[in-house]
Amino acid sequence: MKKVVTFGELMLRLAPMGYLRFVQSENYEATFGGAEANVAVSLANYGEDVAFVTKLPSHEIGQAAVNSLRKFGVDTTKIVRGGERVGIYYCEKGASQRPSKVVYDRAHSSIATAKKEDFDWDMIFDGVEWFHFTGITPALSDETAEICEIACQKAKEKNITISCDLNFRKKLWSKEKAGQVMGKLCSYIDYCIANEEDAKDVFGIEADNTDIYGGKLDKEGYISVAKKLTDRFDFKGVAITLRESKSANDNDWSGMLYTDGKAHFSKKYSMHIVDRVGGGDSFGGGLIYSLLNGKEPQAAIEFAVAASCLKHSIEGDYNMVSVAEVMNLAGGDASGRVQR
């Protein structure tokens, strides 16, 4: 069993019931989630030995956040306790032509105010083979950006494979700041994960003949994006999720893995969405699992896309599916028929 570490923020998610808007709702469902934590849960559900690293308060809400990971088998022993608060995000589910909305209340959270000395990366990385973080974590503060770089440097010293999902969030930092910080961090990264907007927003690299709002995608454009990213940062692989949005409820979903100078495209799924938050994270979890277990590039991208397709049918941030369920879909059974 391979050992994996993911690093980032775990937040309290507050969501109106069903499709109610923020201004309508008198009750909010409380769950937990966060990009790197979502990846950790996916890997734990696939049977991997995975630890999540963050900083959380020592009060009961912080403990509830920790417990939300423990029940899926994620190692929480490397989580640092301290600070003032758990970050919060509010999620309003979109429908038809009304998009979903996210409102952040995460300023001054424990991880956003964390210090470099909070994390002993020699201890954290003992026996680890893979390290994953996203572009959200260095966006939280200048200090967390430095912490990410220290972690990457230590991972490189220990010959640990590093993956990163660019995950640009315009509510956290500017495109200019993201390009500067992520440009430095990408020099350490082996596998880069992105969507159709990230490469453009962070590095100014745009797919040709593509309209993300009109739902038009051109495969050759994405091969060009992956090649440019690889040439610039010497990545071992670039994985890109391809979302063709027809409405808030209905998307076509596929992906590409570019490695060794060759692009591998998955099959395409037409999805009716229950909850799209965490879709990219479930893709990352599926990709990491596949590469850790020696899957060939085509099999790896098929597994990652099938895993994330299933996540879109599950409420909450976490992707609660098994390897067998993902393999069943990747193998061609997309009927949704009752399993007896």
PDB file of C-alpha atoms in Angstrom, residues 1-206:
ATOM      1  CA  MET A   1       0.000   0.000   0.000  1.00  0.00           C
ATOM      2  CA  LYS A   2       1.400   3.382  -1.051  1.00  0.00           C
ATOM      3  CA  LYS A   3       1.393   6.262   1.437  1.00  0.00           C
ATOM      4  CA  VAL A   4      -0.001   9.637   0.344  1.00  0.00           C
ATOM      5  CA  VAL A   5      -0.120  13.060   2.032  1.00  0.00           C
ATOM      6  CA  THR A   6      -2.456  15.887   1.028  1.00  0.00           C
ATOM      7  CA  PHE A   7      -2.208  19.423   2.457  1.00  0.00           C
ATOM      8  CA  GLY A   8      -4.793  22.190   2.543  1.00  0.00           C
ATOM      9  CA  GLU A   9      -7.806  23.705   4.288  1.00  0.00           C
ATOM     10  CA  LEU A  10     -10.767  21.758   5.647  1.00  0.00           C
ATOM     11  CA  MET A  11     -13.863  23.951   5.872  1.00  0.00           C
ATOM     12  CA  LEU A  12     -17.356  23.830   7.259  1.00  0.00           C
ATOM     13  CA  ARG A  13     -19.838  23.785   4.378  1.00  0.00           C
ATOM     14  CA  LEU A  14     -23.246  25.361   4.994  1.00  0.00           C
ATOM     15  CA  ALA A  15     -25.829  24.793   2.285  1.00  0.00           C
ATOM     16  CA  PRO A  16     -29.544  25.595   1.932  1.00  0.00           C
ATOM     17  CA  MET A  17     -31.699  22.516   1.613  1.00  0.00           C
ATOM     18  CA  GLY A  18     -32.399  21.360  -1.926  1.00  0.00           C
ATOM     19  CA  TYR A  19     -32.406  24.190  -4.460  1.00  0.00           C
ATOM     20  CA  LEU A  20     -33.366  27.028  -2.112  1.00  0.00           C
ATOM     21  CA  ARG A  21     -31.472  30.288  -2.515  1.00  0.00           C
ATOM     22  CA  PHE A  22     -29.489  31.872   0.316  1.00  0.00           C
ATOM     23  CA  VAL A  23     -32.128  34.555   0.771  1.00  0.00           C
ATOM     24  CA  GLN A  24     -34.898  31.949   1.014  1.00  0.00           C
ATOM     25  CA  SER A  25     -33.351  29.495   3.400  1.00  0.00           C
ATOM     26  CA  GLU A  26     -34.024  29.322   7.126  1.00  0.00           C
ATOM     27  CA  ASN A  27     -32.111  26.047   7.579  1.00  0.00           C
ATOM     28  CA  TYR A  28     -28.627  25.101   6.434  1.00  0.00           C
ATOM     29  CA  GLU A  29     -27.109  21.631   6.160  1.00  0.00           C
ATOM     30  CA  ALA A  30     -23.679  21.451   7.789  1.00  0.00           C
ATOM     31  CA  THR A  31     -20.997  19.192   6.319  1.00  0.00           C
ATOM     32  CA  PHE A  32     -17.236  19.520   5.799  1.00  0.00           C
ATOM     33  CA  GLY A  33     -15.057  19.718   2.719  1.00  0.00           C
ATOM     34  CA  GLY A  34     -12.028  21.204   1.045  1.00  0.00           C
ATOM     35  CA  ALA A  35     -10.074  20.419  -2.090  1.00  0.00           C
ATOM     36  CA  GLU A  36      -7.192  18.404  -0.631  1.00  0.00           C
ATOM     37  CA  ALA A  37      -9.365  16.796   2.044  1.00  0.00           C
ATOM     38  CA  ASN A  38     -11.732  15.655  -0.708  1.00  0.00           C
ATOM     39  CA  VAL A  39      -8.822  13.993  -2.511  1.00  0.00           C
ATOM     40  CA  ALA A  40      -7.778  12.280   0.725  1.00  0.00           C
ATOM     41  CA  VAL A  41     -11.277  10.837   1.257  1.00  0.00           C
ATOM     42  CA  SER A  42     -11.345   9.489  -2.304  1.00  0.00           C
ATOM     43  CA  LEU A  43      -8.005   7.744  -1.803  1.00  0.00           C
ATOM     44  CA  ALA A  44      -9.042   6.325   1.572  1.00  0.00           C
ATOM     45  CA  ASN A  45     -12.194   4.899  -0.011  1.00  0.00           C
ATOM     46  CA  TYR A  46      -9.976   3.225  -2.616  1.00  0.00           C
ATOM     47  CA  GLY A  47      -8.008   1.552   0.182  1.00  0.00           C
ATOM     48  CA  GLU A  48      -4.922   3.778   0.106  1.00  0.00           C
ATOM     49  CA  ASP A  49      -2.933   4.859   3.169  1.00  0.00           C
ATOM     50  CA  VAL A  50      -3.534   8.611   3.078  1.00  0.00           C
ATOM     51  CA  ALA A  51      -2.930  11.375   5.614  1.00  0.00           C
ATOM     52  CA  PHE A  52      -4.422  14.856   5.487  1.00  0.00           C
ATOM     53  CA  VAL A  53      -2.394  17.762   6.866  1.00  0.00           C
ATOM     54  CA  THR A  54      -3.888  21.084   7.959  1.00  0.00           C
ATOM     55  CA  LYS A  55      -4.333  23.262  11.035  1.00  0.00           C
ATOM     56  CA  LEU A  56      -7.640  23.314  12.893  1.00  0.00           C
ATOM     57  CA  PRO A  57      -8.821  24.815  16.193  1.00  0.00           C
ATOM     58  CA  SER A  58      -8.862  22.571  19.249  1.00  0.00           C
ATOM     59  CA  HIS A  59     -12.540  23.324  19.989  1.00  0.00           C
ATOM     60  CA  GLU A  60     -15.500  21.084  19.159  1.00  0.00           C
ATOM     61  CA  ILE A  61     -16.090  22.383  15.620  1.00  0.00           C
ATOM     62  CA  GLY A  62     -12.451  21.678  14.805  1.00  0.00           C
ATOM     63  CA  GLN A  63     -12.885  18.190  16.248  1.00  0.00           C
ATOM     64  CA  ALA A  64     -16.033  17.635  14.195  1.00  0.00           C
ATOM     65  CA  ALA A  65     -14.021  18.504  11.090  1.00  0.00           C
ATOM     66  CA  VAL A  66     -11.347  15.972  12.066  1.00  0.00           C
ATOM     67  CA  ASN A  67     -14.008  13.337  12.739  1.00  0.00           C
ATOM     68  CA  SER A  68     -15.513  13.853   9.274  1.00  0.00           C
ATOM     69  CA  LEU A  69     -12.246  12.502   7.829  1.00  0.00           C
ATOM     70  CA  ARG A  70     -11.616   9.789  10.390  1.00  0.00           C
ATOM     71  CA  LYS A  71     -14.815   7.942   9.582  1.00  0.00           C
ATOM     72  CA  PHE A  72     -13.561   7.332   6.047  1.00  0.00           C
ATOM     73  CA  GLY A  73     -10.172   6.072   7.245  1.00  0.00           C
ATOM     74  CA  VAL A  74      -8.091   9.187   6.536  1.00  0.00           C
ATOM     75  CA  ASP A  75      -5.056   9.498   8.838  1.00  0.00           C
ATOM     76  CA  THR A  76      -5.592  12.693  10.863  1.00  0.00           C
ATOM     77  CA  THR A  77      -2.625  12.323  13.219  1.00  0.00           C
ATOM     78  CA  LYS A  78      -0.576  14.912  11.305  1.00  0.00           C
ATOM     79  CA  ILE A  79      -3.218  17.653  11.719  1.00  0.00           C
ATOM     80  CA  VAL A  80      -1.925  20.565  13.813  1.00  0.00           C
ATOM     81  CA  ARG A  81      -4.359  21.914  16.410  1.00  0.00           C
ATOM     82  CA  GLY A  82      -4.582  25.608  17.227  1.00  0.00           C
ATOM     83  CA  GLY A  83      -5.753  28.938  15.893  1.00  0.00           C
ATOM     84  CA  GLU A  84      -9.085  30.676  16.189  1.00  0.00           C
ATOM     85  CA  ARG A  85     -11.579  29.293  13.686  1.00  0.00           C
ATOM     86  CA  VAL A  86     -12.666  26.801  11.069  1.00  0.00           C
ATOM     87  CA  GLY A  87     -13.118  28.417   7.670  1.00  0.00           C
ATOM     88  CA  ILE A  88     -16.676  28.377   6.323  1.00  0.00           C
ATOM     89  CA  TYR A  89     -18.104  28.346   2.839  1.00  0.00           C
ATOM     90  CA  TYR A  90     -21.742  28.725   1.891  1.00  0.00           C
ATOM     91  CA  CYS A  91     -22.923  26.796  -1.152  1.00  0.00           C
ATOM     92  CA  GLU A  92     -26.124  27.563  -3.049  1.00  0.00           C
ATOM     93  CA  LYS A  93     -26.982  24.852  -5.538  1.00  0.00           C
ATOM     94  CA  GLY A  94     -27.808  26.071  -9.041  1.00  0.00           C
ATOM     95  CA  ALA A  95     -30.532  24.738 -11.306  1.00  0.00           C
ATOM     96  CA  SER A  96     -31.275  25.016 -15.018  1.00  0.00           C
ATOM     97  CA  GLN A  97     -29.704  28.294 -16.216  1.00  0.00           C
ATOM     98  CA  ARG A  98     -29.114  29.616 -12.667  1.00  0.00           C
ATOM     99  CA  PRO A  99     -25.521  28.817 -11.650  1.00  0.00           C
ATOM    100  CA  SER A 100     -24.401  27.548  -8.272  1.00  0.00           C
ATOM    101  CA  LYS A 101     -22.885  30.155  -5.960  1.00  0.00           C
ATOM    102  CA  VAL A 102     -20.205  29.991  -3.279  1.00  0.00           C
ATOM    103  CA  VAL A 103     -19.650  32.612  -0.573  1.00  0.00           C
ATOM    104  CA  TYR A 104     -16.460  32.310   1.505  1.00  0.00           C
ATOM    105  CA  ASP A 105     -16.064  33.180   5.176  1.00  0.00           C
ATOM    106  CA  ARG A 106     -12.552  31.841   5.660  1.00  0.00           C
ATOM    107  CA  ALA A 107     -10.437  34.885   6.553  1.00  0.00           C
ATOM    108  CA  HIS A 108      -8.242  34.337   9.639  1.00  0.00           C
ATOM    109  CA  SER A 109      -8.969  30.600   9.748  1.00  0.00           C
ATOM    110  CA  SER A 110      -6.454  28.394  11.546  1.00  0.00           C
ATOM    111  CA  ILE A 111      -4.687  27.294   8.371  1.00  0.00           C
ATOM    112  CA  ALA A 112      -4.708  30.805   6.882  1.00  0.00           C
ATOM    113  CA  THR A 113      -2.874  32.058   9.986  1.00  0.00           C
ATOM    114  CA  ALA A 114      -0.563  29.039  10.272  1.00  0.00           C
ATOM    115  CA  LYS A 115       3.201  29.505  10.585  1.00  0.00           C
ATOM    116  CA  LYS A 116       6.046  27.627   8.914  1.00  0.00           C
ATOM    117  CA  GLU A 117       7.147  26.167  12.246  1.00  0.00           C
ATOM    118  CA  ASP A 118       3.751  24.474  12.716  1.00  0.00           C
ATOM    119  CA  PHE A 119       4.677  21.697  10.276  1.00  0.00           C
ATOM    120  CA  ASP A 120       7.508  19.182  10.630  1.00  0.00           C
ATOM    121  CA  TRP A 121       7.776  17.973   7.053  1.00  0.00           C
ATOM    122  CA  ASP A 122      10.516  15.452   7.834  1.00  0.00           C
ATOM    123  CA  MET A 123       8.091  13.718  10.190  1.00  0.00           C
ATOM    124  CA  ILE A 124       5.054  14.207   7.943  1.00  0.00           C
ATOM    125  CA  PHE A 125       6.812  12.757   4.897  1.00  0.00           C
ATOM    126  CA  ASP A 126       8.293   9.712   6.629  1.00  0.00           C
ATOM    127  CA  GLY A 127       7.608   6.734   4.334  1.00  0.00           C
ATOM    128  CA  VAL A 128       5.463   8.817   1.951  1.00  0.00           C
ATOM    129  CA  GLU A 129       5.467   8.245  -1.825  1.00  0.00           C
ATOM    130  CA  TRP A 130       3.062  10.951  -3.058  1.00  0.00           C
ATOM    131  CA  PHE A 131       2.300  14.536  -2.002  1.00  0.00           C
ATOM    132  CA  HIS A 132      -0.718  16.501  -3.259  1.00  0.00           C
ATOM    133  CA  PHE A 133      -1.855  20.086  -2.798  1.00  0.00           C
ATOM    134  CA  THR A 134      -3.796  22.632  -4.856  1.00  0.00           C
ATOM    135  CA  GLY A 135      -3.505  26.269  -5.854  1.00  0.00           C
ATOM    136  CA  ILE A 136      -6.059  27.125  -3.169  1.00  0.00           C
ATOM    137  CA  THR A 137      -3.638  26.542  -0.293  1.00  0.00           C
ATOM    138  CA  PRO A 138      -0.887  29.014  -1.288  1.00  0.00           C
ATOM    139  CA  ALA A 139      -3.649  31.556  -2.032  1.00  0.00           C
ATOM    140  CA  LEU A 140      -4.690  31.649   1.635  1.00  0.00           C
ATOM    141  CA  SER A 141      -1.743  33.786   2.774  1.00  0.00           C
ATOM    142  CA  ASP A 142       1.854  34.606   1.921  1.00  0.00           C
ATOM    143  CA  GLU A 143       2.851  32.300   4.776  1.00  0.00           C
ATOM    144  CA  THR A 144       0.907  29.315   3.408  1.00  0.00           C
ATOM    145  CA  ALA A 145       2.542  29.925   0.027  1.00  0.00           C
ATOM    146  CA  GLU A 146       5.940  29.667   1.753  1.00  0.00           C
ATOM    147  CA  ILE A 147       4.795  26.557   3.618  1.00  0.00           C
ATOM    148  CA  CYS A 148       3.811  24.934   0.311  1.00  0.00           C
ATOM    149  CA  GLU A 149       7.229  25.704  -1.135  1.00  0.00           C
ATOM    150  CA  ILE A 150       9.010  24.289   1.922  1.00  0.00           C
ATOM    151  CA  ALA A 151       6.874  21.145   1.673  1.00  0.00           C
ATOM    152  CA  CYS A 152       7.685  20.779  -2.035  1.00  0.00           C
ATOM    153  CA  GLN A 153      11.396  21.235  -1.396  1.00  0.00           C
ATOM    154  CA  LYS A 154      11.331  18.577   1.312  1.00  0.00           C
ATOM    155  CA  ALA A 155       9.305  16.224  -0.887  1.00  0.00           C
ATOM    156  CA  LYS A 156      11.867  16.602  -3.666  1.00  0.00           C
ATOM    157  CA  GLU A 157      14.690  15.822  -1.226  1.00  0.00           C
ATOM    158  CA  LYS A 158      12.877  12.595  -0.347  1.00  0.00           C
ATOM    159  CA  ASN A 159      12.087  11.712  -3.982  1.00  0.00           C
ATOM    160  CA  ILE A 160       8.337  11.967  -3.350  1.00  0.00           C
ATOM    161  CA  THR A 161       6.081  12.426  -6.379  1.00  0.00           C
ATOM    162  CA  ILE A 162       4.227  15.763  -6.249  1.00  0.00           C
ATOM    163  CA  SER A 163       0.890  16.592  -7.852  1.00  0.00           C
ATOM    164  CA  CYS A 164      -0.988  19.870  -7.855  1.00  0.00           C
ATOM    165  CA  ASP A 165      -4.395  20.983  -9.081  1.00  0.00           C
ATOM    166  CA  LEU A 166      -4.072  24.617 -10.185  1.00  0.00           C
ATOM    167  CA  ASN A 167      -7.578  25.388  -8.821  1.00  0.00           C
ATOM    168  CA  PHE A 168      -7.537  29.145  -9.420  1.00  0.00           C
ATOM    169  CA  ARG A 169      -9.947  31.001  -7.109  1.00  0.00           C
ATOM    170  CA  LYS A 170     -10.453  34.641  -8.074  1.00  0.00           C
ATOM    171  CA  LYS A 171     -12.027  35.391  -4.679  1.00  0.00           C
ATOM    172  CA  LEU A 172      -8.723  34.497  -2.974  1.00  0.00           C
ATOM    173  CA  TRP A 173      -6.079  36.198  -5.146  1.00  0.00           C
ATOM    174  CA  SER A 174      -5.424  37.938  -8.438  1.00  0.00           C
ATOM    175  CA  LYS A 175      -4.361  36.248 -11.652  1.00  0.00           C
ATOM    176  CA  GLU A 176      -1.049  38.104 -11.454  1.00  0.00           C
ATOM    177  CA  LYS A 177      -0.292  36.893  -7.915  1.00  0.00           C
ATOM    178  CA  ALA A 178      -1.403  33.361  -8.794  1.00  0.00           C
ATOM    179  CA  GLY A 179       0.879  33.277 -11.834  1.00  0.00           C
ATOM    180  CA  GLN A 180       3.845  34.481  -9.801  1.00  0.00           C
ATOM    181  CA  VAL A 181       3.411  32.065  -6.891  1.00  0.00           C
ATOM    182  CA  MET A 182       2.264  29.033  -8.866  1.00  0.00           C
ATOM    183  CA  GLY A 183       5.010  29.597 -11.424  1.00  0.00           C
ATOM    184  CA  LYS A 184       7.548  29.087  -8.660  1.00  0.00           C
ATOM    185  CA  LEU A 185       5.748  26.081  -7.138  1.00  0.00           C
ATOM    186  CA  CYS A 186       5.270  24.371 -10.499  1.00  0.00           C
ATOM    187  CA  SER A 187       9.039  23.944 -10.793  1.00  0.00           C
ATOM    188  CA  TYR A 188       8.699  21.186  -8.159  1.00  0.00           C
ATOM    189  CA  ILE A 189       5.566  19.508  -9.493  1.00  0.00           C
ATOM    190  CA  ASP A 190       5.496  16.203 -11.393  1.00  0.00           C
ATOM    191  CA  TYR A 191       1.806  16.027 -12.327  1.00  0.00           C
ATOM    192  CA  CYS A 192      -0.322  19.103 -12.977  1.00  0.00           C
ATOM    193  CA  ILE A 193      -4.127  18.969 -12.929  1.00  0.00           C
ATOM    194  CA  ALA A 194      -6.196  21.757 -14.442  1.00  0.00           C
ATOM    195  CA  ASN A 195      -9.520  22.594 -16.049  1.00  0.00           C
ATOM    196  CA  GLU A 196     -10.348  24.615 -19.140  1.00  0.00           C
ATOM    197  CA  GLU A 197      -9.976  27.932 -17.271  1.00  0.00           C
ATOM    198  CA  ASP A 198      -7.033  27.394 -14.908  1.00  0.00           C
ATOM    199  CA  ALA A 199      -4.201  27.409 -17.427  1.00  0.00           C
ATOM    200  CA  LYS A 200      -5.533  30.629 -18.937  1.00  0.00           C
ATOM    201  CA  ASP A 201      -6.153  32.390 -15.621  1.00  0.00           C
ATOM    202  CA  VAL A 202      -2.866  31.416 -13.966  1.00  0.00           C
ATOM    203  CA  PHE A 203      -0.415  31.256 -16.883  1.00  0.00           C
ATOM    204  CA  GLY A 204      -2.195  32.917 -19.796  1.00  0.00           C
ATOM    205  CA  ILE A 205      -2.224  29.662 -21.766  1.00  0.00           C
ATOM    206  CA  GLU A 206      -5.522  29.282 -23.602  1.00  0.00           C
TER     207      GLU A 206
END
